[in-house]
GROMACS .gro file of C-alpha atoms in nm:
model
  464
    1ARG     CA    1  -0.018   0.029   0.023
    2ILE     CA    2   0.282   0.218   0.105
    3ILE     CA    3   0.461   0.187  -0.232
    4TYR     CA    4   0.185   0.196  -0.467
    5ARG     CA    5   0.085   0.521  -0.283
    6ARG     CA    6   0.371   0.675  -0.446
    7LEU     CA    7   0.423   0.914  -0.176
    8PRO     CA    8   0.744   1.125  -0.169
    9THR     CA    9   1.032   0.887  -0.141
   10SER     CA   10   1.155   1.010   0.205
   11THR     CA   11   0.808   0.956   0.324
   12SER     CA   12   0.762   0.606   0.202
   13THR     CA   13   1.111   0.541   0.361
   14ALA     CA   14   1.024   0.669   0.692
   15TRP     CA   15   0.711   0.434   0.727
   16ILE     CA   16   0.864   0.123   0.613
   17LEU     CA   17   1.155   0.144   0.879
   18VAL     CA   18   0.852   0.244   1.145
   19ILE     CA   19   0.648  -0.038   1.025
   20ALA     CA   20   0.959  -0.248   1.010
   21ALA     CA   21   1.084  -0.183   1.405
   22LEU     CA   22   0.751  -0.169   1.525
   23PRO     CA   23   0.523  -0.404   1.316
   24ILE     CA   24   0.190  -0.405   1.509
   25LEU     CA   25   0.256  -0.069   1.676
   26GLY     CA   26   0.390   0.120   1.329
   27LEU     CA   27   0.066  -0.086   1.111
   28PHE     CA   28  -0.163   0.113   1.371
   29PHE     CA   29  -0.002   0.457   1.323
   30TYR     CA   30   0.001   0.398   0.967
   31ILE     CA   31  -0.403   0.342   0.974
   32PHE     CA   32  -0.507   0.618   1.137
   33PHE     CA   33  -0.212   0.904   1.075
   34GLY     CA   34  -0.083   0.763   0.725
   35ASP     CA   35  -0.328   0.645   0.495
   36GLN     CA   36  -0.667   0.859   0.461
   37LYS     CA   37  -0.672   1.181   0.398
   38LEU     CA   38  -1.016   1.351   0.370
   39SER     CA   39  -1.307   1.153   0.305
   40ARG     CA   40  -1.468   1.123   0.026
   41ARG     CA   41  -1.746   1.322   0.074
   42ARG     CA   42  -1.557   1.616   0.203
   43ALA     CA   43  -1.338   1.615  -0.101
   44ARG     CA   44  -1.657   1.613  -0.350
   45LEU     CA   45  -1.809   1.855  -0.167
   46GLY     CA   46  -1.526   2.103  -0.201
   47ARG     CA   47  -1.462   2.085  -0.553
   48LYS     CA   48  -1.868   2.153  -0.574
   49VAL     CA   49  -1.789   2.453  -0.341
   50ASN     CA   50  -1.506   2.587  -0.564
   51ALA     CA   51  -1.717   2.522  -0.886
   52PHE     CA   52  -1.974   2.747  -0.706
   53TYR     CA   53  -1.753   3.030  -0.651
   54GLN     CA   54  -1.592   3.052  -0.947
   55GLU     CA   55  -1.914   3.052  -1.150
   56MET     CA   56  -2.116   3.264  -0.945
   57PHE     CA   57  -1.834   3.518  -0.864
   58ASP     CA   58  -1.592   3.482  -1.188
   59ILE     CA   59  -1.296   3.433  -0.957
   60ALA     CA   60  -1.147   3.243  -1.196
   61ASP     CA   61  -1.199   3.524  -1.481
   62ARG     CA   62  -1.036   3.796  -1.248
   63ASP     CA   63  -0.708   3.850  -1.436
   64GLU     CA   64  -0.708   4.183  -1.529
   65ASP     CA   65  -0.461   4.262  -1.218
   66LEU     CA   66  -0.204   3.988  -1.381
   67LYS     CA   67  -0.161   4.272  -1.644
   68ARG     CA   68  -0.029   4.520  -1.408
   69ILE     CA   69   0.226   4.346  -1.264
   70GLU     CA   70   0.583   4.420  -1.397
   71PRO     CA   71   0.663   4.130  -1.631
   72ASP     CA   72   1.016   4.080  -1.509
   73SER     CA   73   0.930   4.069  -1.172
   74LEU     CA   74   0.952   3.772  -0.947
   75TYR     CA   75   0.573   3.783  -0.872
   76ALA     CA   76   0.508   3.742  -1.238
   77LYS     CA   77   0.660   3.425  -1.218
   78ILE     CA   78   0.450   3.311  -0.914
   79ALA     CA   79   0.126   3.450  -0.946
   80PRO     CA   80   0.005   3.220  -1.258
   81LEU     CA   81   0.094   2.922  -1.014
   82ILE     CA   82  -0.127   3.045  -0.719
   83SER     CA   83  -0.422   3.137  -0.955
   84GLN     CA   84  -0.432   2.804  -1.160
   85ASP     CA   85  -0.479   2.616  -0.839
   86THR     CA   86  -0.732   2.833  -0.631
   87GLY     CA   87  -0.895   3.042  -0.898
   88PHE     CA   88  -0.772   3.347  -0.673
   89TYR     CA   89  -0.635   3.604  -0.897
   90PRO     CA   90  -0.403   3.916  -0.808
   91SER     CA   91  -0.617   4.167  -0.642
   92ARG     CA   92  -0.551   4.547  -0.635
   93GLY     CA   93  -0.750   4.807  -0.420
   94ASN     CA   94  -0.630   4.697  -0.097
   95ARG     CA   95  -0.545   4.830   0.248
   96ILE     CA   96  -0.296   4.593   0.462
   97GLU     CA   97  -0.121   4.636   0.805
   98HIS     CA   98   0.032   4.448   1.080
   99LEU     CA   99  -0.037   4.378   1.398
  100THR     CA  100   0.244   4.254   1.656
  101ASP     CA  101   0.102   4.355   2.008
  102VAL     CA  102  -0.167   4.145   2.162
  103SER     CA  103  -0.354   4.420   2.320
  104ASP     CA  104  -0.320   4.608   1.979
  105ILE     CA  105  -0.469   4.311   1.772
  106SER     CA  106  -0.766   4.265   2.047
  107ARG     CA  107  -0.868   4.625   2.026
  108ALA     CA  108  -0.865   4.612   1.673
  109MET     CA  109  -1.068   4.317   1.659
  110LEU     CA  110  -1.317   4.413   1.905
  111ASN     CA  111  -1.396   4.746   1.710
  112ASP     CA  112  -1.443   4.576   1.409
  113ILE     CA  113  -1.671   4.335   1.567
  114GLU     CA  114  -1.850   4.610   1.721
  115GLN     CA  115  -1.927   4.800   1.413
  116ALA     CA  116  -2.031   4.497   1.218
  117GLU     CA  117  -2.350   4.507   1.057
  118ARG     CA  118  -2.438   4.195   0.846
  119SER     CA  119  -2.192   3.922   0.943
  120CYS     CA  120  -1.871   3.830   1.184
  121HIS     CA  121  -1.716   3.480   1.054
  122MET     CA  122  -1.413   3.341   1.295
  123GLU     CA  123  -1.232   3.036   1.184
  124PHE     CA  124  -0.916   2.978   1.429
  125PHE     CA  125  -0.700   2.667   1.535
  126ILE     CA  126  -0.706   2.736   1.914
  127ILE     CA  127  -0.954   2.950   2.100
  128ARG     CA  128  -0.905   2.969   2.471
  129PRO     CA  129  -1.184   3.176   2.574
  130TYR     CA  130  -0.998   3.361   2.883
  131GLY     CA  131  -0.870   3.725   2.921
  132LEU     CA  132  -0.885   3.938   2.627
  133ILE     CA  133  -1.022   3.658   2.420
  134ALA     CA  134  -1.337   3.627   2.650
  135ASP     CA  135  -1.378   4.030   2.572
  136ILE     CA  136  -1.369   3.926   2.206
  137LEU     CA  137  -1.635   3.664   2.238
  138ASN     CA  138  -1.883   3.904   2.436
  139ALA     CA  139  -1.838   4.175   2.143
  140VAL     CA  140  -1.932   3.864   1.938
  141LEU     CA  141  -2.247   3.782   2.151
  142ASP     CA  142  -2.340   4.141   2.107
  143ALA     CA  143  -2.305   4.133   1.735
  144ALA     CA  144  -2.573   3.821   1.748
  145ALA     CA  145  -2.827   4.030   1.932
  146ARG     CA  146  -2.810   4.308   1.677
  147GLY     CA  147  -2.902   4.045   1.459
  148VAL     CA  148  -2.519   4.029   1.270
  149ASP     CA  149  -2.477   3.682   1.162
  150CYS     CA  150  -2.210   3.579   1.327
  151ARG     CA  151  -2.043   3.178   1.269
  152ILE     CA  152  -1.733   3.045   1.477
  153LEU     CA  153  -1.551   2.732   1.330
  154ALA     CA  154  -1.272   2.592   1.545
  155ASP     CA  155  -1.024   2.306   1.526
  156ASP     CA  156  -1.170   2.015   1.737
  157ILE     CA  157  -0.837   1.902   1.906
  158GLY     CA  158  -0.666   2.240   1.892
  159SER     CA  159  -0.935   2.429   2.086
  160SER     CA  160  -1.062   2.129   2.246
  161ASP     CA  161  -1.090   2.347   2.578
  162PHE     CA  162  -1.301   2.591   2.391
  163PHE     CA  163  -1.540   2.296   2.315
  164LYS     CA  164  -1.522   2.161   2.684
  165SER     CA  165  -1.614   2.489   2.818
  166ASP     CA  166  -1.969   2.653   2.910
  167TRP     CA  167  -1.897   2.908   2.630
  168ILE     CA  168  -2.019   2.667   2.379
  169GLN     CA  169  -2.357   2.674   2.503
  170THR     CA  170  -2.362   3.051   2.609
  171LEU     CA  171  -2.240   3.138   2.220
  172ARG     CA  172  -2.501   2.881   2.081
  173ASP     CA  173  -2.809   3.044   2.364
  174GLY     CA  174  -2.718   3.394   2.217
  175GLY     CA  175  -2.733   3.332   1.780
  176VAL     CA  176  -2.387   3.261   1.742
  177LYS     CA  177  -2.349   2.956   1.531
  178VAL     CA  178  -2.057   2.723   1.648
  179GLU     CA  179  -1.903   2.430   1.466
  180ARG     CA  180  -1.577   2.192   1.499
  181SER     CA  181  -1.387   2.144   1.217
  182LEU     CA  182  -1.228   1.823   1.147
  183LYS     CA  183  -1.447   1.638   1.394
  184THR     CA  184  -1.190   1.333   1.540
  185GLY     CA  185  -1.342   0.996   1.660
  186PHE     CA  186  -1.279   0.653   1.631
  187ILE     CA  187  -1.552   0.573   1.408
  188ARG     CA  188  -1.455   0.892   1.196
  189SER     CA  189  -1.068   0.800   1.133
  190LEU     CA  190  -1.162   0.501   0.987
  191SER     CA  191  -1.236   0.734   0.663
  192GLU     CA  192  -1.035   1.016   0.732
  193ARG     CA  193  -0.695   1.073   0.906
  194ALA     CA  194  -0.687   1.189   1.254
  195ASP     CA  195  -0.416   1.404   1.250
  196LEU     CA  196  -0.537   1.635   0.977
  197ARG     CA  197  -0.583   1.935   1.132
  198ASN     CA  198  -0.735   2.300   1.051
  199HIS     CA  199  -0.476   2.523   1.092
  200ARG     CA  200  -0.591   2.849   0.964
  201LYS     CA  201  -0.635   3.161   1.150
  202LEU     CA  202  -0.883   3.414   0.986
  203MET     CA  203  -1.174   3.650   1.082
  204VAL     CA  204  -1.412   3.826   0.818
  205ILE     CA  205  -1.665   4.113   0.916
  206ASP     CA  206  -1.911   4.202   0.665
  207GLN     CA  207  -1.683   4.116   0.413
  208ASP     CA  208  -1.536   4.456   0.443
  209VAL     CA  209  -1.280   4.358   0.729
  210ALA     CA  210  -1.063   4.070   0.704
  211TYR     CA  211  -0.780   3.907   0.973
  212THR     CA  212  -0.534   3.621   0.897
  213GLY     CA  213  -0.178   3.576   0.997
  214SER     CA  214  -0.013   3.339   1.272
  215PHE     CA  215  -0.255   3.466   1.587
  216ASN     CA  216  -0.431   3.217   1.762
  217LEU     CA  217  -0.743   3.382   1.991
  218ILE     CA  218  -0.536   3.321   2.278
  219ASP     CA  219  -0.419   3.594   2.534
  220PRO     CA  220  -0.060   3.509   2.640
  221SER     CA  221  -0.061   3.754   2.916
  222TYR     CA  222  -0.390   3.561   3.123
  223GLN     CA  223  -0.297   3.408   3.413
  224GLY     CA  224  -0.428   3.102   3.335
  225ALA     CA  225  -0.250   3.055   3.012
  226ASP     CA  226  -0.042   2.765   2.960
  227ALA     CA  227   0.346   2.809   3.019
  228ASP     CA  228   0.380   2.700   2.648
  229THR     CA  229   0.146   2.987   2.515
  230ARG     CA  230   0.264   3.242   2.755
  231ASN     CA  231   0.542   3.384   2.561
  232TRP     CA  232   0.444   3.347   2.207
  233VAL     CA  233   0.534   3.641   1.966
  234ASP     CA  234   0.313   3.689   1.632
  235VAL     CA  235   0.191   3.885   1.358
  236ILE     CA  236  -0.153   3.912   1.201
  237LEU     CA  237  -0.268   4.108   0.919
  238ARG     CA  238  -0.553   4.375   0.919
  239LEU     CA  239  -0.721   4.384   0.560
  240GLU     CA  240  -0.931   4.563   0.351
  241GLY     CA  241  -1.059   4.567  -0.019
  242ASN     CA  242  -1.062   4.340  -0.260
  243ILE     CA  243  -0.899   4.043  -0.121
  244VAL     CA  244  -1.139   4.000   0.180
  245LEU     CA  245  -1.377   3.850  -0.060
  246SER     CA  246  -1.087   3.569  -0.100
  247LEU     CA  247  -1.109   3.511   0.279
  248ALA     CA  248  -1.473   3.497   0.273
  249CYS     CA  249  -1.505   3.236   0.035
  250VAL     CA  250  -1.227   3.030   0.225
  251PHE     CA  251  -1.421   3.040   0.531
  252ASN     CA  252  -1.746   2.994   0.392
  253LYS     CA  253  -1.651   2.652   0.197
  254ASP     CA  254  -1.460   2.568   0.537
  255TYR     CA  255  -1.794   2.630   0.757
  256LEU     CA  256  -1.991   2.451   0.478
  257LEU     CA  257  -1.800   2.108   0.470
  258ASP     CA  258  -1.779   2.138   0.881
  259SER     CA  259  -2.151   2.228   0.951
  260GLN     CA  260  -2.419   1.967   1.066
  261ASN     CA  261  -2.674   2.122   0.802
  262ALA     CA  262  -2.447   2.162   0.488
  263ALA     CA  263  -2.736   2.128   0.294
  264ASP     CA  264  -2.893   2.410   0.422
  265GLU     CA  265  -2.597   2.597   0.458
  266PHE     CA  266  -2.503   2.621   0.088
  267VAL     CA  267  -2.771   2.885   0.016
  268SER     CA  268  -2.555   3.107   0.270
  269LEU     CA  269  -2.272   3.107  -0.031
  270GLN     CA  270  -2.486   3.332  -0.250
  271ASP     CA  271  -2.484   3.627   0.029
  272LEU     CA  272  -2.109   3.727  -0.064
  273PRO     CA  273  -2.110   4.040  -0.286
  274LEU     CA  274  -2.092   4.017  -0.639
  275ASP     CA  275  -1.905   4.319  -0.719
  276GLU     CA  276  -1.508   4.437  -0.709
  277ARG     CA  277  -1.476   4.696  -0.435
  278ASP     CA  278  -1.370   5.054  -0.478
  279SER     CA  279  -1.003   5.108  -0.398
  280THR     CA  280  -0.920   5.188  -0.054
  281GLN     CA  281  -0.647   5.395   0.088
  282THR     CA  282  -0.339   5.209  -0.071
  283ASP     CA  283  -0.350   4.966  -0.349
  284ALA     CA  284  -0.170   4.681  -0.192
  285MET     CA  285  -0.135   4.387  -0.486
  286LEU     CA  286  -0.247   4.077  -0.283
  287GLN     CA  287  -0.331   3.728  -0.344
  288LEU     CA  288  -0.468   3.450  -0.117
  289ILE     CA  289  -0.298   3.120  -0.131
  290PRO     CA  290  -0.513   2.847   0.051
  291SER     CA  291  -0.363   2.486   0.085
  292GLY     CA  292  -0.473   2.144   0.198
  293PRO     CA  293  -0.541   1.776   0.183
  294GLU     CA  294  -0.804   1.900  -0.047
  295MET     CA  295  -0.598   2.066  -0.335
  296GLN     CA  296  -0.461   1.871  -0.640
  297HIS     CA  297  -0.086   1.963  -0.581
  298SER     CA  298   0.093   2.084  -0.262
  299LEU     CA  299   0.036   2.441  -0.347
  300ILE     CA  300   0.205   2.656  -0.097
  301TYR     CA  301   0.493   2.425  -0.087
  302GLU     CA  302   0.552   2.458  -0.486
  303VAL     CA  303   0.512   2.834  -0.460
  304LEU     CA  304   0.800   2.874  -0.212
  305LEU     CA  305   1.005   2.648  -0.417
  306ALA     CA  306   0.970   2.845  -0.699
  307ALA     CA  307   0.998   3.188  -0.515
  308PHE     CA  308   1.361   3.057  -0.363
  309PHE     CA  309   1.487   2.973  -0.724
  310ASN     CA  310   1.387   3.272  -0.905
  311ALA     CA  311   1.540   3.512  -0.600
  312LYS     CA  312   1.787   3.739  -0.665
  313GLN     CA  313   1.918   3.902  -0.364
  314SER     CA  314   1.774   3.786  -0.045
  315ILE     CA  315   1.565   3.564   0.153
  316TYR     CA  316   1.450   3.609   0.502
  317ILE     CA  317   1.250   3.310   0.677
  318VAL     CA  318   1.076   3.345   0.985
  319THR     CA  319   0.926   2.988   1.118
  320PRO     CA  320   0.882   2.844   1.445
  321TYR     CA  321   0.929   2.478   1.302
  322PHE     CA  322   1.186   2.391   1.062
  323VAL     CA  323   1.140   2.036   0.920
  324PRO     CA  324   1.259   2.078   0.591
  325ASP     CA  325   1.281   1.781   0.276
  326GLU     CA  326   1.594   1.780   0.057
  327ALA     CA  327   1.404   1.993  -0.192
  328LEU     CA  328   1.358   2.274   0.024
  329ILE     CA  329   1.696   2.240   0.165
  330LEU     CA  330   1.833   2.240  -0.218
  331ALA     CA  331   1.624   2.560  -0.296
  332VAL     CA  332   1.755   2.750   0.032
  333THR     CA  333   2.134   2.639  -0.001
  334ASN     CA  334   2.128   2.676  -0.360
  335ALA     CA  335   2.032   3.049  -0.320
  336ALA     CA  336   2.295   3.067  -0.052
  337ARG     CA  337   2.561   2.926  -0.290
  338ARG     CA  338   2.454   3.179  -0.565
  339GLY     CA  339   2.550   3.472  -0.316
  340LEU     CA  340   2.239   3.553  -0.203
  341ASP     CA  341   2.157   3.688   0.194
  342VAL     CA  342   1.968   3.380   0.287
  343THR     CA  343   1.890   3.395   0.664
  344LEU     CA  344   1.662   3.175   0.864
  345ILE     CA  345   1.517   3.318   1.215
  346LEU     CA  346   1.405   3.046   1.467
  347PRO     CA  347   1.277   3.022   1.802
  348SER     CA  348   1.558   2.883   2.043
  349SER     CA  349   1.366   2.642   2.175
  350ILE     CA  350   0.973   2.490   2.061
  351ASP     CA  351   0.744   2.281   2.234
  352SER     CA  352   0.832   1.958   1.989
  353HIS     CA  353   1.157   1.791   2.067
  354LEU     CA  354   1.091   1.580   1.774
  355ALA     CA  355   1.048   1.866   1.536
  356ARG     CA  356   1.377   2.064   1.731
  357TYR     CA  357   1.613   1.787   1.639
  358ALA     CA  358   1.486   1.664   1.301
  359GLY     CA  359   1.513   2.033   1.217
  360GLN     CA  360   1.870   2.095   1.362
  361SER     CA  361   1.987   1.806   1.189
  362GLU     CA  362   2.014   2.007   0.837
  363PHE     CA  363   2.187   2.336   1.028
  364GLY     CA  364   2.533   2.192   0.956
  365LYS     CA  365   2.431   2.178   0.546
  366LEU     CA  366   2.299   2.525   0.593
  367LEU     CA  367   2.567   2.682   0.733
  368ARG     CA  368   2.842   2.514   0.548
  369SER     CA  369   2.633   2.658   0.242
  370GLY     CA  370   2.605   3.025   0.361
  371VAL     CA  371   2.292   3.024   0.493
  372ASN     CA  372   2.261   3.266   0.829
  373ILE     CA  373   2.109   3.088   1.111
  374THR     CA  374   1.972   3.309   1.390
  375LEU     CA  375   1.789   3.173   1.727
  376PHE     CA  376   1.516   3.391   1.902
  377ARG     CA  377   1.603   3.447   2.261
  378GLU     CA  378   1.273   3.615   2.360
  379GLY     CA  379   0.996   3.381   2.389
  380MET     CA  380   0.842   3.118   2.096
  381LEU     CA  381   0.865   3.304   1.783
  382HIS     CA  382   0.529   3.189   1.642
  383THR     CA  383   0.523   3.414   1.333
  384LYS     CA  384   0.499   3.227   0.970
  385ALA     CA  385   0.691   3.476   0.733
  386VAL     CA  386   0.902   3.474   0.431
  387ILE     CA  387   1.057   3.781   0.242
  388ILE     CA  388   1.190   3.790  -0.086
  389ASP     CA  389   1.434   4.007  -0.240
  390GLY     CA  390   1.235   4.300  -0.044
  391GLU     CA  391   0.964   4.271  -0.296
  392LEU     CA  392   0.753   3.984  -0.248
  393GLY     CA  393   0.622   3.839   0.075
  394PHE     CA  394   0.434   3.559   0.233
  395ILE     CA  395   0.274   3.546   0.591
  396GLY     CA  396  -0.011   3.333   0.693
  397THR     CA  397  -0.008   3.032   0.884
  398VAL     CA  398   0.222   2.793   0.714
  399ASN     CA  399   0.530   2.644   0.941
  400MET     CA  400   0.833   2.494   0.688
  401ASP     CA  401   0.731   2.139   0.787
  402GLN     CA  402   0.599   1.864   0.608
  403ARG     CA  403   0.228   1.886   0.813
  404SER     CA  404   0.216   2.245   0.708
  405PHE     CA  405   0.280   2.159   0.334
  406TYR     CA  406   0.080   1.865   0.299
  407LEU     CA  407  -0.155   1.758   0.570
  408ASN     CA  408  -0.317   2.080   0.734
  409LEU     CA  409  -0.560   2.349   0.602
  410GLU     CA  410  -0.328   2.643   0.596
  411VAL     CA  411  -0.389   2.989   0.469
  412THR     CA  412  -0.098   3.229   0.298
  413LEU     CA  413  -0.116   3.570   0.168
  414ALA     CA  414   0.090   3.673  -0.125
  415ILE     CA  415   0.203   4.028  -0.101
  416ALA     CA  416   0.366   4.225  -0.359
  417ASP     CA  417   0.383   4.570  -0.189
  418ASN     CA  418   0.689   4.770  -0.154
  419GLU     CA  419   0.505   5.019   0.100
  420PHE     CA  420   0.382   4.759   0.349
  421LEU     CA  421   0.676   4.514   0.257
  422ASN     CA  422   0.910   4.830   0.399
  423ALA     CA  423   0.699   4.870   0.699
  424PHE     CA  424   0.755   4.463   0.774
  425SER     CA  425   1.111   4.505   0.749
  426THR     CA  426   1.108   4.651   1.084
  427VAL     CA  427   0.960   4.306   1.218
  428ILE     CA  428   1.246   4.143   1.079
  429LYS     CA  429   1.488   4.348   1.208
  430ASP     CA  430   1.315   4.340   1.587
  431TYR     CA  431   1.350   3.960   1.554
  432LEU     CA  432   1.728   3.968   1.456
  433GLU     CA  433   1.796   4.206   1.704
  434GLN     CA  434   1.657   3.976   1.956
  435SER     CA  435   1.856   3.684   1.827
  436ASP     CA  436   2.144   3.486   1.848
  437ARG     CA  437   2.334   3.417   1.543
  438LEU     CA  438   2.460   3.036   1.505
  439ASP     CA  439   2.837   3.010   1.472
  440LYS     CA  440   2.935   2.730   1.211
  441GLU     CA  441   3.238   2.602   1.410
  442ARG     CA  442   3.087   2.591   1.740
  443TRP     CA  443   2.810   2.408   1.566
  444ALA     CA  444   3.042   2.133   1.415
  445GLN     CA  445   3.148   2.068   1.787
  446ARG     CA  446   2.831   1.917   1.905
  447SER     CA  447   2.843   1.615   2.112
  448PRO     CA  448   2.788   1.268   1.943
  449GLY     CA  449   2.483   1.203   2.105
  450THR     CA  450   2.311   1.504   1.986
  451ARG     CA  451   2.424   1.442   1.661
  452LEU     CA  452   2.282   1.076   1.719
  453LEU     CA  453   1.960   1.205   1.831
  454GLU     CA  454   1.921   1.444   1.564
  455ASN     CA  455   1.981   1.166   1.303
  456LEU     CA  456   1.717   0.937   1.433
  457CYS     CA  457   1.486   1.234   1.458
  458ARG     CA  458   1.559   1.304   1.075
  459LEU     CA  459   1.450   0.947   0.984
  460VAL     CA  460   1.095   1.038   1.116
  461GLY     CA  461   1.101   1.425   0.967
  462PRO     CA  462   0.897   1.326   0.654
  463MET     CA  463   0.607   1.226   0.895
  464LEU     CA  464   0.586   1.530   1.111
   0.00000   0.00000   0.00000
């Protein structure tokens, strides 16, 4: 079965080794975590919804902005690759800003929710209803009381505490529709992989304002917050303009696929506006990249590889989890050997020892090729961002690991806007100032035991 599925060679080899070493346990893990993807029903309905959007809103035909892209730019090479798979073409007439402080993020969200008139839709991997997040949920309740259509979609595992809390009944009693995304259970795991997760983080209000980025609905300053989330460092984007329609489409599709009343909800898709919006204060060129196992290709992975190989000056990668495969390592080291400034910004410690050591197993090769590796020391750096040549950025929910590339539902925003990228460069600079650069000679002196542990974890890296 593993051989006939024609998975990447490294993934197939990893599963064969696990099953050979632990036949019974390995087979159990493969059945529940290695074989199935999304259910056929979900995949079929997903294709139906995609076709609906492309027909109703002509998303697949909105290619006018492609003609406005500088033909020799990096983005000109990348944009068609994105639109072929998603139907989301580049969009002008947008305003974009980044927020990094939790208080600023919650204040902005509260203000937008309080002004909502028609709809307030939220989709998050983790919701923990304490502190500032409780204030946001109360604002959603108030909006529902005003007649606003309020819906919350949260990952079944990532938001397990939320679904066990009294908030669920309170929200539903207040008119807020709440759904579990990618529900889990023994019977369900026979038709769907149990570890497929909805890792998206987005909010859409009145289809006028949207948020997306690495920020989960967690207040790290709350006294009851877990130690592993108390020091998270995140970025979220606040968006206005035409790009909001793309995010609304992603939410509606995900909500429909996870809704208990999918057939009844299908009519709600027609609530989306048909017309392009007027340009807002700025004219940012943006393009949405949803990715996940329901898509034919590993789109965000292919986009990043194409961007790395076509980069001419610099590549900055910020990610909490770095477990690359051979192709990604080749793309990054090739850029460094071509003389580009390639910098990898990682947290000095993460909550997964397996992912940490699997990623570290590749540090030597990266350092020898000229890649700069810096370790952020002021908390758990949770931002996911890639900036190339200072002219093209990717910010969203995707980590640099196989889980984000192949298994999770993710969303990333491609940004071709010099004004925003210049402003965001200060965030990168701040991260670098709070990081320690890894020394190549010192790294080569780590103990044999550490090297052995790294190489063992590397064998299962394709499964992470």
